XYZ file of C-alpha atoms in Angstrom:
119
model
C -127.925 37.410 33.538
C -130.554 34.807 32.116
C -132.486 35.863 29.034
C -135.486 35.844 30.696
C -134.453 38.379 33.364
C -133.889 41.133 30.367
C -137.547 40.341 28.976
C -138.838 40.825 32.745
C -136.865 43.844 32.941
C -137.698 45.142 29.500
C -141.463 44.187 30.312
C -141.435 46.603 33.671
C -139.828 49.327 31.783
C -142.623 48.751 28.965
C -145.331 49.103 31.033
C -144.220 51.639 33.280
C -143.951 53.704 29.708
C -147.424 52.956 28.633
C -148.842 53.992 32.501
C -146.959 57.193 32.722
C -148.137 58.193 28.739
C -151.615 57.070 30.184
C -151.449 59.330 32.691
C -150.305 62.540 31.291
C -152.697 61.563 28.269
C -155.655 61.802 31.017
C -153.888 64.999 32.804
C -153.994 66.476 29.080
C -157.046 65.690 28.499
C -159.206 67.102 31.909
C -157.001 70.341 30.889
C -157.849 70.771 27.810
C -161.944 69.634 28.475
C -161.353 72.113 31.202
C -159.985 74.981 28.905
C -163.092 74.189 26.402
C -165.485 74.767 28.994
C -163.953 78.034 30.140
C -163.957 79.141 26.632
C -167.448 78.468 25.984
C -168.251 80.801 29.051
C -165.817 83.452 27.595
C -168.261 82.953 23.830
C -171.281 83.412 26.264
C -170.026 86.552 28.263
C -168.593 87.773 25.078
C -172.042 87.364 23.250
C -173.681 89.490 26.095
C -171.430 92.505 25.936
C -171.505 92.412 22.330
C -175.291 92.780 22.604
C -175.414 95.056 25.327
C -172.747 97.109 23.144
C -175.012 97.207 20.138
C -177.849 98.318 22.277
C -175.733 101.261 23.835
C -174.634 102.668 20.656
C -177.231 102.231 17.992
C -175.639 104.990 15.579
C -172.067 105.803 15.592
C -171.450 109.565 14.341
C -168.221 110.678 14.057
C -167.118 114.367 15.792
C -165.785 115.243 12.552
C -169.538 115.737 11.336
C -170.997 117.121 14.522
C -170.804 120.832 15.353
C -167.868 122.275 16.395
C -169.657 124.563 19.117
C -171.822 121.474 20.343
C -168.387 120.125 20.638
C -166.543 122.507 22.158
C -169.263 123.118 24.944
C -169.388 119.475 25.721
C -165.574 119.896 25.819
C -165.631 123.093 28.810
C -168.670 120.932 30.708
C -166.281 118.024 30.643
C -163.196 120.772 31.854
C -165.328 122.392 34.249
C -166.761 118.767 35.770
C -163.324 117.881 35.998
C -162.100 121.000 37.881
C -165.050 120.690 40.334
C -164.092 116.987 41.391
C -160.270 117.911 42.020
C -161.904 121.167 44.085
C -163.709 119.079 45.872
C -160.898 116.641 46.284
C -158.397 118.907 47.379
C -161.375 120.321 50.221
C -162.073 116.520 51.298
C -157.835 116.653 52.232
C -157.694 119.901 53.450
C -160.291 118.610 55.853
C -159.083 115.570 56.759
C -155.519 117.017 57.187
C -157.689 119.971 59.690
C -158.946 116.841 61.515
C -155.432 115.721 62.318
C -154.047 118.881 63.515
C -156.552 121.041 64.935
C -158.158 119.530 68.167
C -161.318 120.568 69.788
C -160.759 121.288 73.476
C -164.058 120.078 74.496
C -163.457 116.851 73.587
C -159.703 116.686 75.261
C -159.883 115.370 78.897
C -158.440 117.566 81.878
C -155.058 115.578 82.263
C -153.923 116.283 78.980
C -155.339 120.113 78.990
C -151.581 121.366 80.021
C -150.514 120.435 76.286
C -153.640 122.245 74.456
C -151.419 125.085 76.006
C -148.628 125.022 73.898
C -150.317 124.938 71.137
């Protein structure tokens, strides 16, 4: 091979090097302009809760100095609340479970009525 065919060769190889470091330098950098601005949003967001945190609990007072009967009653209303909801749960699936099985025989037309017998 001539010399100048390893200087053409070497020049390709060169300069494909320098284009390929070009482009994953601008790749790089669109991420990492792209990570900045979702971080500034995150500050901003972060800023707001913080505020609206602050402005939810001025005072913090530990249980440890509140009453104990204060506590205990907010302690049954938070049992009893509780026992309510899975009541009322357990009603919502008794009646939806009703729904499924029991069938109104108004509502069933007269070809099927021969099965409202067996039941």
């Amino acid at each position: 091979m001539p010399w100048w065919s390893w200087l053409v060769i070497w020049t390709v190889l060169v300069l494909g090097l320098l284009g390929m470091l070009a482009f994953f330098a601008w790749w790089l950098f669109r991420k990492v302009v792209a990570a900045g601005r979702e971080a500034a949003a995150l500050m901003e967001k972060a800023e707001v809760l913080s505020h609206r945190a602050e402005e939810l609990h001025d005072t913090f007072e530990p249980a440890v100095l509140a009453d104990a009967a204060e506590l205990y009653a907010e302690r049954q209303d938070r049992v009893t609340e509780r026992v309510f909801a899975r009541q009322a749960r357990r009603d919502a699936r008794v009646r939806r479970g009703r729904l499924l099985v029991d069938v109104d025989p108004a509502t069933v037309p007269d070809r099927f009525a021969h099965l409202l017998r067996r039941i």
